[in-house]
Tab-separated table of C-alpha atoms in Angstrom:
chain	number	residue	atom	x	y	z
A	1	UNK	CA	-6.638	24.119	5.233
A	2	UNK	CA	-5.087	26.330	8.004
A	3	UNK	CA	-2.088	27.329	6.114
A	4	UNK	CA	-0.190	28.231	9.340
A	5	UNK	CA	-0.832	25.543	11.597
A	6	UNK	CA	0.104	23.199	8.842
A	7	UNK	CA	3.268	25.025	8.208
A	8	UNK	CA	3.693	25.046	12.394
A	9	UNK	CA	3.417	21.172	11.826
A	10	UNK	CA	5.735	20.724	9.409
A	11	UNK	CA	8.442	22.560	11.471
A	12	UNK	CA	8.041	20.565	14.372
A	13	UNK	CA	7.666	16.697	12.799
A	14	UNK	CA	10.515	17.451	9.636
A	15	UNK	CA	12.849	18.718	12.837
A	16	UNK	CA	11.629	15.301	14.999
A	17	UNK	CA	12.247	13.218	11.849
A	18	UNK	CA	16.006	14.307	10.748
A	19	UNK	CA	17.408	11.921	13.453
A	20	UNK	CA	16.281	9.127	11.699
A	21	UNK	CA	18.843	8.519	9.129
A	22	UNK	CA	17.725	5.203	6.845
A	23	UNK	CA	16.301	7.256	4.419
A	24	UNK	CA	18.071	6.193	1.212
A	25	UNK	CA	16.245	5.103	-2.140
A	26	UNK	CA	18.214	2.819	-3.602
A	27	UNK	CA	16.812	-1.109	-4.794
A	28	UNK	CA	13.319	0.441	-6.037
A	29	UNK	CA	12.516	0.778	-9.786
A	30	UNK	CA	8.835	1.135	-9.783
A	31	UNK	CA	7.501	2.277	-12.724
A	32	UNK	CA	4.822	5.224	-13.811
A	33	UNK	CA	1.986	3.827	-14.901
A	34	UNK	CA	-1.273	4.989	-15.890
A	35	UNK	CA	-0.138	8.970	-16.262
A	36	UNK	CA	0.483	8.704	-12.276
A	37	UNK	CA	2.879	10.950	-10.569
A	38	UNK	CA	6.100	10.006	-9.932
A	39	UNK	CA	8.810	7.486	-10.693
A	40	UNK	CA	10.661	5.749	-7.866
A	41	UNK	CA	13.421	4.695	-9.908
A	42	UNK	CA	14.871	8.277	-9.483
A	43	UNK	CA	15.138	8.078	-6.157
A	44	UNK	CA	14.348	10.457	-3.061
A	45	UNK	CA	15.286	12.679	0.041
A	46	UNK	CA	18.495	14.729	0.584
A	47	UNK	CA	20.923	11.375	-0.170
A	48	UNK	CA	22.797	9.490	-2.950
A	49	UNK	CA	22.290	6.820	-5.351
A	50	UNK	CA	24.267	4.612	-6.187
A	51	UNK	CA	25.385	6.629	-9.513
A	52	UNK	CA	25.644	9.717	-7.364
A	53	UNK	CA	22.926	11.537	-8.213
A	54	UNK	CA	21.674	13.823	-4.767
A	55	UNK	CA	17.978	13.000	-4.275
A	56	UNK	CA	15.024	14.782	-2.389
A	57	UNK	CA	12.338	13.652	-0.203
A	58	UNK	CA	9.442	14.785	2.427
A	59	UNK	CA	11.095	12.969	5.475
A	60	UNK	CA	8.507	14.046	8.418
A	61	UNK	CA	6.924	12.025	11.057
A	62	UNK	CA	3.787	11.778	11.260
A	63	UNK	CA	3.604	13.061	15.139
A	64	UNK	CA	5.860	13.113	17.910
A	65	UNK	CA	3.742	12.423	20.710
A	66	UNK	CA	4.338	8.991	21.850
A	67	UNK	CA	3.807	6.211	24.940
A	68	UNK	CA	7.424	5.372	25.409
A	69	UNK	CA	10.005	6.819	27.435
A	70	UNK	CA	13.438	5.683	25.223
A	71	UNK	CA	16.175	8.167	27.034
A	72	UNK	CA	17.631	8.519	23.856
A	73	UNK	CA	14.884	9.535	21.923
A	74	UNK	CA	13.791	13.534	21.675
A	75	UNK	CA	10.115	12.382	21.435
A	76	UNK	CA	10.281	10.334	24.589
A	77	UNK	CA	7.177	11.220	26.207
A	78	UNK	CA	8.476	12.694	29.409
A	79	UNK	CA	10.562	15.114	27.286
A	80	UNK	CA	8.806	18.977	27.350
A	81	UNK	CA	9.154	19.530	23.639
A	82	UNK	CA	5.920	21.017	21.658
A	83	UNK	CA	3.816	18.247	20.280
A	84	UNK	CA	2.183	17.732	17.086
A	85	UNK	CA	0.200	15.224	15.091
A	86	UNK	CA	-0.367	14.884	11.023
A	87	UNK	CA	-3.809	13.539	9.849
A	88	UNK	CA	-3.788	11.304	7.001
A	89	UNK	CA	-4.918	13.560	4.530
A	90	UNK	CA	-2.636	16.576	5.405
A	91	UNK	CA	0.101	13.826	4.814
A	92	UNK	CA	-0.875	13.178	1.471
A	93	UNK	CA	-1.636	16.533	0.721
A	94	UNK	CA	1.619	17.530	1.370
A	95	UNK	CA	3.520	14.996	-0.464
A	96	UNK	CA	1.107	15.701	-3.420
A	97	UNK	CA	1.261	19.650	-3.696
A	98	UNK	CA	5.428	19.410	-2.916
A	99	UNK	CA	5.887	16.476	-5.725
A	100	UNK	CA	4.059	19.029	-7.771
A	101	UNK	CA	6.308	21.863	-7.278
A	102	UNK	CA	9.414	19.735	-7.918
A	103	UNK	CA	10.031	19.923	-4.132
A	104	UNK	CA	10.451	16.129	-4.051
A	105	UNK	CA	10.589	12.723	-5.193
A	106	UNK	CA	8.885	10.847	-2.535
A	107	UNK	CA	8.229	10.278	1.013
A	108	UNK	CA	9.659	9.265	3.904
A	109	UNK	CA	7.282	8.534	7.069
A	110	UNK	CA	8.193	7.383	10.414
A	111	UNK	CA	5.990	8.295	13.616
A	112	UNK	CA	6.006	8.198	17.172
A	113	UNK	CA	3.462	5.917	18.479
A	114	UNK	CA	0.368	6.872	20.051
A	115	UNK	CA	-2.189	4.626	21.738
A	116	UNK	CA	-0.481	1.449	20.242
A	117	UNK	CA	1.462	0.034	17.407
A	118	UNK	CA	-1.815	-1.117	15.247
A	119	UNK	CA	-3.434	2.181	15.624
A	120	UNK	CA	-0.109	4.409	14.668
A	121	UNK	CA	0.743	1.256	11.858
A	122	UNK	CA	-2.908	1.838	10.363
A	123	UNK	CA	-2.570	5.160	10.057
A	124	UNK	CA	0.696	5.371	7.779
A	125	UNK	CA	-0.812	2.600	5.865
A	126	UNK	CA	-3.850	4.878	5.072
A	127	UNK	CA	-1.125	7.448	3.692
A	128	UNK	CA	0.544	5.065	1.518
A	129	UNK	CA	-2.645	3.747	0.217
A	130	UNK	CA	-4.405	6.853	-0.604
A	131	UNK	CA	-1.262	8.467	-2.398
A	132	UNK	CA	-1.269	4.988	-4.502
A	133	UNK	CA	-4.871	4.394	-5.044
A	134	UNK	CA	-6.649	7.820	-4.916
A	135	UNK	CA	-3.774	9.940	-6.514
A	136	UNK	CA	-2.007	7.287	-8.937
A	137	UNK	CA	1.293	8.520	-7.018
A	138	UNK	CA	4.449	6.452	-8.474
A	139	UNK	CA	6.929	7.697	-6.616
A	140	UNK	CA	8.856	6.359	-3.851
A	141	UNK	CA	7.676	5.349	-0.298
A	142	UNK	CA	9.853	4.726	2.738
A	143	UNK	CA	7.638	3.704	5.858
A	144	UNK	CA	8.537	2.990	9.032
A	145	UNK	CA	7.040	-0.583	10.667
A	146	UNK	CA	6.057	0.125	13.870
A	147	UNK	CA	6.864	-2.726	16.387
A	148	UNK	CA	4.099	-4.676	17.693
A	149	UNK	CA	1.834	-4.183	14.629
A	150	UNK	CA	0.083	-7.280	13.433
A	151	UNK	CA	1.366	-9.027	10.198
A	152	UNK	CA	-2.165	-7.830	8.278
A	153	UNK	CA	-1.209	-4.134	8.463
A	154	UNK	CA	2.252	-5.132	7.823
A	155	UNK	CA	1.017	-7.068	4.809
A	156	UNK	CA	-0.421	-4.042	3.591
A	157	UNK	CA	2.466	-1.691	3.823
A	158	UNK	CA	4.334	-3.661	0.985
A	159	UNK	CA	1.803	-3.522	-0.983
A	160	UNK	CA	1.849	0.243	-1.236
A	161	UNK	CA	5.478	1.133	0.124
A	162	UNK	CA	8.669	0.869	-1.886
A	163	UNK	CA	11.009	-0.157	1.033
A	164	UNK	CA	10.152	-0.738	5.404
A	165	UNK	CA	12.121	-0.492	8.074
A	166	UNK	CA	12.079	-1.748	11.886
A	167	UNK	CA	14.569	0.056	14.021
A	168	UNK	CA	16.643	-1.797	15.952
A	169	UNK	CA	17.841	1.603	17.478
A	170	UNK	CA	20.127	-0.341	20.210
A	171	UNK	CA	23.298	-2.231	18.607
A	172	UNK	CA	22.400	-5.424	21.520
A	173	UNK	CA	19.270	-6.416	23.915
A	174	UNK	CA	21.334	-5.273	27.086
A	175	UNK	CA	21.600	-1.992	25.430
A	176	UNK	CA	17.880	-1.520	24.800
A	177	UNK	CA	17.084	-2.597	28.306
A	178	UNK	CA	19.363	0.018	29.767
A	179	UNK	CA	17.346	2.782	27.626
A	180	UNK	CA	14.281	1.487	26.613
A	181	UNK	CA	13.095	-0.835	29.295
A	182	UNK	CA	9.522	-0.571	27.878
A	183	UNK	CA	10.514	-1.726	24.764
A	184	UNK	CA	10.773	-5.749	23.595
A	185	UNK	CA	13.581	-6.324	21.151
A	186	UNK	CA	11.344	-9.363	19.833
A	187	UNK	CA	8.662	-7.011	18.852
A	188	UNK	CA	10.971	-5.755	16.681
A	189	UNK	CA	12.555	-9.315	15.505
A	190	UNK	CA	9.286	-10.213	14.703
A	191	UNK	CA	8.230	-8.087	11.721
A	192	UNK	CA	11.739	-8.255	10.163
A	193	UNK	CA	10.999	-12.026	10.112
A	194	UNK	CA	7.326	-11.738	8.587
A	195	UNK	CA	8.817	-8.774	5.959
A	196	UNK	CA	11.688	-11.166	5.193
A	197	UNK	CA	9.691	-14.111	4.418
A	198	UNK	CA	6.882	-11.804	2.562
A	199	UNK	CA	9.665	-10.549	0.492
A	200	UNK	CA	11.032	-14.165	-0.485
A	201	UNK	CA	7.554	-15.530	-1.073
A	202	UNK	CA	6.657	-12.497	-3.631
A	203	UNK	CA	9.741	-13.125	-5.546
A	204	UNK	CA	8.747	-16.611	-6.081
A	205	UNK	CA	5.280	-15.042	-7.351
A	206	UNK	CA	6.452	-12.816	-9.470
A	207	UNK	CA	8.388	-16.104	-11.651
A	208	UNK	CA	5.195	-17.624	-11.783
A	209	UNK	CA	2.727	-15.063	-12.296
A	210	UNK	CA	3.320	-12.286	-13.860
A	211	UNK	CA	0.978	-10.178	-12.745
A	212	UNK	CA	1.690	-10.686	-9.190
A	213	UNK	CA	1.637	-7.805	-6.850
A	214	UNK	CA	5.149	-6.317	-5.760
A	215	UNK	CA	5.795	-6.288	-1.945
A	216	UNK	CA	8.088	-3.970	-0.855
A	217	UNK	CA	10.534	-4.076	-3.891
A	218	UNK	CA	13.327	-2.044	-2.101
A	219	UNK	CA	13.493	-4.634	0.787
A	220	UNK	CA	14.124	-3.703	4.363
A	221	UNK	CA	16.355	-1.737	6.486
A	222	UNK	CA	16.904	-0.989	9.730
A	223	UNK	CA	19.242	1.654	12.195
A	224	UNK	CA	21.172	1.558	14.845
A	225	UNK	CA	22.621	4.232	17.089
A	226	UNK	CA	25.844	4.127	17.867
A	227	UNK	CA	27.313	5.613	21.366
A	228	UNK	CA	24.184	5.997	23.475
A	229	UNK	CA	25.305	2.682	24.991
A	230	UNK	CA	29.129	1.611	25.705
A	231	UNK	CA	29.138	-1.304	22.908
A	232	UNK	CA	32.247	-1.478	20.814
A	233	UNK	CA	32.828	-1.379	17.702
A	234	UNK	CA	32.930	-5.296	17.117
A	235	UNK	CA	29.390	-5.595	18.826
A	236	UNK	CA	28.026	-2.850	16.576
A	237	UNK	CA	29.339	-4.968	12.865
A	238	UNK	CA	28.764	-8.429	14.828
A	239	UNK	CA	25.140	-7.307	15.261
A	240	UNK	CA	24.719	-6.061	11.771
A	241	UNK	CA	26.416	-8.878	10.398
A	242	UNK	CA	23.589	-10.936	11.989
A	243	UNK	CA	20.894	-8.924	10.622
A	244	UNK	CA	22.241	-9.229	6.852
A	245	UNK	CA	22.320	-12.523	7.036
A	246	UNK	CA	19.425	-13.910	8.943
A	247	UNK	CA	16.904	-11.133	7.496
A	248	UNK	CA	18.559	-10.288	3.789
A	249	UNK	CA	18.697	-6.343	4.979
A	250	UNK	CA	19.526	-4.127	2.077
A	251	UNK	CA	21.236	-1.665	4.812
A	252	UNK	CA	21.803	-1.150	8.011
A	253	UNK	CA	22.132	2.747	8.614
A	254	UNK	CA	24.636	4.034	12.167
A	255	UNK	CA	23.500	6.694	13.545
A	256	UNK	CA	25.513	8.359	16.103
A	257	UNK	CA	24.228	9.363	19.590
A	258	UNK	CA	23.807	13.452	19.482
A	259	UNK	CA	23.534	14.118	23.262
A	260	UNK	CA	19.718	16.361	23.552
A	261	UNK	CA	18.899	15.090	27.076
A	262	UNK	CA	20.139	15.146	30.273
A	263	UNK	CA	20.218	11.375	31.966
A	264	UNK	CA	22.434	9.321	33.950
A	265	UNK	CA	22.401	6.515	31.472
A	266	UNK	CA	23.761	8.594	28.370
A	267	UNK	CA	26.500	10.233	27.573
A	268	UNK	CA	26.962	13.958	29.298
A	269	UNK	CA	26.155	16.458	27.072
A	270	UNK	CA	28.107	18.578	24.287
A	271	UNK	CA	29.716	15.141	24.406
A	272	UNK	CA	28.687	14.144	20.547
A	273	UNK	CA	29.819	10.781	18.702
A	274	UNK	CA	32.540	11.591	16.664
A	275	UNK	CA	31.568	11.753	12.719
A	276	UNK	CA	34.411	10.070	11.739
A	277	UNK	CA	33.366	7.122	14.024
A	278	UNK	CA	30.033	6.333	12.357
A	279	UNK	CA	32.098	7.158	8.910
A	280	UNK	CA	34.231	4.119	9.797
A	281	UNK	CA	31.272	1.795	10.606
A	282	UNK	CA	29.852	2.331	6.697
A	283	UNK	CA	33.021	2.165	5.120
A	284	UNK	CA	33.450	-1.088	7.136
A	285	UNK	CA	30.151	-2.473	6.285
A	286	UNK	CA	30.704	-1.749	3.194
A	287	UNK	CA	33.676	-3.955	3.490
A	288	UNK	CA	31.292	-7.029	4.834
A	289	UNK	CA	28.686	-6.504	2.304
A	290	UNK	CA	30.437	-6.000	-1.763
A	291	UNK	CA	34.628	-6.442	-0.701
A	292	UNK	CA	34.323	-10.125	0.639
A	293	UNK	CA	35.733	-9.326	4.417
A	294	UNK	CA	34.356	-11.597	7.391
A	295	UNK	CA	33.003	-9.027	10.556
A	296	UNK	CA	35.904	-10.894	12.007
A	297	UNK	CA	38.671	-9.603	9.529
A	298	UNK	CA	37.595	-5.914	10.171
A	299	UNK	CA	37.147	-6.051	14.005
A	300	UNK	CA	37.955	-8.972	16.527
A	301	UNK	CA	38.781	-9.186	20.383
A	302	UNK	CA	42.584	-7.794	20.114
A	303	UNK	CA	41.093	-5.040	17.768
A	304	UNK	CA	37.518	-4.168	19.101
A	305	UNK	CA	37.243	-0.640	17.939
A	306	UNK	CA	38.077	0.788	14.543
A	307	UNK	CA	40.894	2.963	13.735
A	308	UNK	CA	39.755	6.209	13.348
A	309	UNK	CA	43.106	7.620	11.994
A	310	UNK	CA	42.703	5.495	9.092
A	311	UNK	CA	40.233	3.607	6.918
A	312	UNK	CA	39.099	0.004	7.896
A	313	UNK	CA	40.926	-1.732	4.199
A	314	UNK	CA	43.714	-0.154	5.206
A	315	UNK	CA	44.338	-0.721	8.884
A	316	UNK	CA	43.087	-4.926	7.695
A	317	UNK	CA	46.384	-4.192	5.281
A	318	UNK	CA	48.781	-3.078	7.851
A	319	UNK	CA	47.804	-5.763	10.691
A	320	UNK	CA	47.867	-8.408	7.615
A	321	UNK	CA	51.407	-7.841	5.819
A	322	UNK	CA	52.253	-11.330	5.210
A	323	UNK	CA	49.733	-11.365	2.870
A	324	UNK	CA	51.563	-8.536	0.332
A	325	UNK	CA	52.757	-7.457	-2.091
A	326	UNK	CA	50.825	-9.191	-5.042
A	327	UNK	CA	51.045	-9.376	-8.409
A	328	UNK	CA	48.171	-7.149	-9.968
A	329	UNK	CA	48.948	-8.772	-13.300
A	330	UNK	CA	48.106	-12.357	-11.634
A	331	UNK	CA	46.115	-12.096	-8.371
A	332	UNK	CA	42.663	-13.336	-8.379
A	333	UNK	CA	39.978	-10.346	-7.899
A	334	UNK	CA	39.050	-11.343	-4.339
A	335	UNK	CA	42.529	-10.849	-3.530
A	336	UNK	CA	42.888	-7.453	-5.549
A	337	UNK	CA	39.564	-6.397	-3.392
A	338	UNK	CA	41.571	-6.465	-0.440
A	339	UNK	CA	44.355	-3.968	-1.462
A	340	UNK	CA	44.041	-0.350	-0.320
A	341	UNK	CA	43.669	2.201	-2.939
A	342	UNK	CA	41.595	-0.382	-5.117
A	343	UNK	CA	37.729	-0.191	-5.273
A	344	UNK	CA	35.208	-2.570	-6.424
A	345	UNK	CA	35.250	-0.823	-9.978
A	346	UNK	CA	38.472	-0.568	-10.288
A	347	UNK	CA	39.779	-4.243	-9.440
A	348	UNK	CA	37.170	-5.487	-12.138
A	349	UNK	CA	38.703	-3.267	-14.661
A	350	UNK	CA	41.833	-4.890	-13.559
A	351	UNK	CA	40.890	-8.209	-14.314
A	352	UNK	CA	39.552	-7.340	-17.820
A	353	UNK	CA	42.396	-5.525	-18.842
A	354	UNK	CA	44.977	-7.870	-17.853
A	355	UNK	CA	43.719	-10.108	-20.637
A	356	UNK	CA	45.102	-8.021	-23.029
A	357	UNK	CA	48.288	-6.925	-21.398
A	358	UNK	CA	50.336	-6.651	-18.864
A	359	UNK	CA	49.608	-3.445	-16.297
A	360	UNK	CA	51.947	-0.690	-15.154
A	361	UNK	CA	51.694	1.864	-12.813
A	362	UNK	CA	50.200	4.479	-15.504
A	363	UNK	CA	47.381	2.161	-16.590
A	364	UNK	CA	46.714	1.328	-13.227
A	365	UNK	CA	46.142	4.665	-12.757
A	366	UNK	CA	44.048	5.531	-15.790
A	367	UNK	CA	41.347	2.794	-14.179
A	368	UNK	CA	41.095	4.706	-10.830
A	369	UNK	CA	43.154	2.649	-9.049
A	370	UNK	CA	44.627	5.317	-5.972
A	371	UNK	CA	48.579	4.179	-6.500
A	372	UNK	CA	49.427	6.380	-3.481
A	373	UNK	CA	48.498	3.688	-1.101
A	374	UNK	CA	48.004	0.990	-3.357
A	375	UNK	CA	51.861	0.914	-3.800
A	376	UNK	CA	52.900	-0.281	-1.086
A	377	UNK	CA	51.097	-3.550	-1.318
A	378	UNK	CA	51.160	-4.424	-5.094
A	379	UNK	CA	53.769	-4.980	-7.794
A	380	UNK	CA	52.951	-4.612	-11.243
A	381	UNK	CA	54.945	-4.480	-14.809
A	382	UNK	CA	56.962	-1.111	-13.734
A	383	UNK	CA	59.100	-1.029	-10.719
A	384	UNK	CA	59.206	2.796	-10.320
A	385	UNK	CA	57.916	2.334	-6.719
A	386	UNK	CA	60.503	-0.654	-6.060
A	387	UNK	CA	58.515	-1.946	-2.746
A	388	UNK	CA	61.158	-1.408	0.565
A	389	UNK	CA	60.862	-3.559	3.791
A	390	UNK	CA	58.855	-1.192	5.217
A	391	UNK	CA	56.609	-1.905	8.288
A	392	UNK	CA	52.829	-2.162	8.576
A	393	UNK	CA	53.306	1.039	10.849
A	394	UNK	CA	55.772	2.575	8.549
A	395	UNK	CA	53.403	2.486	6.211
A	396	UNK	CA	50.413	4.020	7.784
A	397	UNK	CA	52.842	7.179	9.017
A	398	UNK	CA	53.463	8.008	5.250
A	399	UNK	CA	50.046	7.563	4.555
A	400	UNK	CA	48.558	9.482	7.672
A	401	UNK	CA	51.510	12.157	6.479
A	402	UNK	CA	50.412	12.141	3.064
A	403	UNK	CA	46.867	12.849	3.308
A	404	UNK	CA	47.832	15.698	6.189
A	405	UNK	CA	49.973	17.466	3.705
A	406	UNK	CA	47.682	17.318	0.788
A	407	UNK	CA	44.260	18.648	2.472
A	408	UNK	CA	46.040	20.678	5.472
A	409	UNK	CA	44.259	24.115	4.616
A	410	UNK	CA	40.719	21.884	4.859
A	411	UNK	CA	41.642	20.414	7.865
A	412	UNK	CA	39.384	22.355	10.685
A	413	UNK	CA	36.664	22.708	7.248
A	414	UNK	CA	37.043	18.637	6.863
A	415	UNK	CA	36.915	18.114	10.630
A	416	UNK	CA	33.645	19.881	11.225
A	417	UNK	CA	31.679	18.627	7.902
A	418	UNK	CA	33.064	15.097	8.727
């Protein structure tokens, strides 16, 4: 093995693969068996589970030379950048000898594609395969499905990968047009239909026989990248509300645009998506998918972008005031979900510890529960924050003033991280 051209390699297809960000482990638990190597259930890659524990992961690509000309894409083939190209067994190689060292906990493996989807598809199922068959490898496996590939090689990657992903990349078809006008958004429709209905078939399976091969046991996911293309904020959640439930998606992952190229059809350069922007889109989906909120609720056609002064919960709160205050010690849990300051943990430990008595402000916050904004829409057995007829705006000005006055030496630090 060429030590240094490997190494060269790795520089050039880890940098290509960090703008792909649906990389988390989460749904997987598959076990070590055999004396293999690896557990997936302790998930991968520089992100967090659900418990918060920060995970690692070989996230590469497995080249960056590739047919298509996307104008957002750094690997677009018209783009003078140095090319490079893994072979299957430097792949696995790698994964083994840096799961050895305690480097990682799994792999992550997009591509660019080269002569056509089955060939590229083929070639990261070989990887999968040989780390599961040839090295006993029990760790997790993220692969990219390339679009276009037929439904055997698709077959086979969830048989040896933990979770696959299609990306949509562009939140609508108009969008992927203006970019990619190579691209077909069906040939990307496609396989999230097979996976989908692969998934729900092996499920079935597995309650009959027990023995049953998993398929993909960490579902599907799939990105989008936000601010390449002028869609709003509404068209963004509307789209991903469509995906989760048409296609049972365990995420959809925003990316937003970084400006790399020059082209009349992006935005100008030095011209980057605010953070805080695709920070709003999660919290927001997160909103759709565990808090009970309708894509509607959060964004609609008065209110097509989100409020980036404030979080999604909060600016639903303000713009819905008829709807407060309400009793904690009586208010059903979907109703508690809704309140600002209250997360999903929290408003169940609500619920269970009503049944034994009544709640004050100190109990409430023993559970977690963030009484700073919560107080304005709640009442509860203590009235030491006697709710005033305050506006939905008044409300968000001592909140906005709040959270200025108690992290104002962070603020340029908070800015830049976030």
């Amino acid at each position: 093995m060429n030590v240094d051209r490997i190494t060269e390699k790795l520089n050039i297809l880890a940098d290509a693969a960090k703008y792909d960000v649906s990389c988390a482990s989460s749904g997987s638990d598959r076990k070590n068996k055999n004396k293999g190597l690896g557990n997936a259930s302790n998930g991968i890659c520089h992100s967090y589970t659900e418990d918060g524990r920060c995970v690692s992961l070989l996230k590469i690509l497995l080249t960056n030379h590739c047919i298509f000309d996307c104008a957002y894409c750094v690997s677009r083939k018209n783009n003078d950048i140095k090319r490079a190209a893994f072979t299957v067994q430097e792949v696995v190689d790698l994964t083994i000898n840096f799961y050895r060292r305690n480097y990682i906990e799994g792999l992550f493996l997009s591509s660019g594609i080269f002569k056509n989807a089955d060939y590229t598809m083929e070639r990261l199922v070989r990887v999968a395969k040989k780390l599961r068959t040839e090295h006993n490898f029990n760790g997790y496996i993220h692969l990219k499905s390339i679009p276009g590939a037929s439904e055997d090689l698709m077959r086979k990657a969830g048989l040896y990968a933990d979770r696959l992903s299609v990306n949509l990349e562009m939140p609508t078809e108009a969008g992927l047009k203006l970019l990619a006008p190579d691209k077909n958004r069906q040939d990307m429709i496609d396989p999230m239909h097979f996976l989908n209905k692969e998934i729900i078939q092996n499920i079935e399976e597995k309650k009959l026989f027990k023995n049953a091969p998993i398929f993909a046991p960490a579902g599907q996911s799939t990105q989008v990248i936000v601010g390449a293309t002028p869609e709003s904020d509404q068209q963004v959640l509307q789209s991903a509300n469509y995906f989760y439930k048409n296609f049972n998606l365990k995420r959809v992952y925003y990316s937003g645009y970084v400006p790399v190229l020059a082209d009349q059809r992006l935005p100008a350069l030095n011209t980057a998506v605010p953070l805080v922007r695709e920070n709003r889109l999660y919290q927001a989906d997160w909103l759709m998918r565990f808090y009970g909120f309708h894509v509607n609720e959060i964004v609609n056609n008065q209110n097509p972008l989100l409020d980036l002064d404030i979080d999604p919960k909060l600016s639903w709160a303000i713009r819905n005031m008829q709807a407060f205050p309400i009793d904690i010690n009586k208010a059903d849990l979907q109703l508690i979900l809704r309140v600002p300051g209250i997360g999903l943990l929290s408003a169940q430990k609500i619920v269970a510890a009503r049944k034994f008595a009544k709640l004050g402000w100190e109990q409430l916050k023993k559970i977690g529960v963030a009484v700073s904004r919560a107080r304005y829409f709640i009442t509860c057995k203590s009235n030491e924050f006697e709710r005033r007829d305050l506006t939905g705006q008044n409300i968000k000005q001592f909140i906005m003033a709040q959270s200025q006055s108690k992290y104002i030496k962070n603020t340029q630090t908070q800015l830049n991280l976030f």
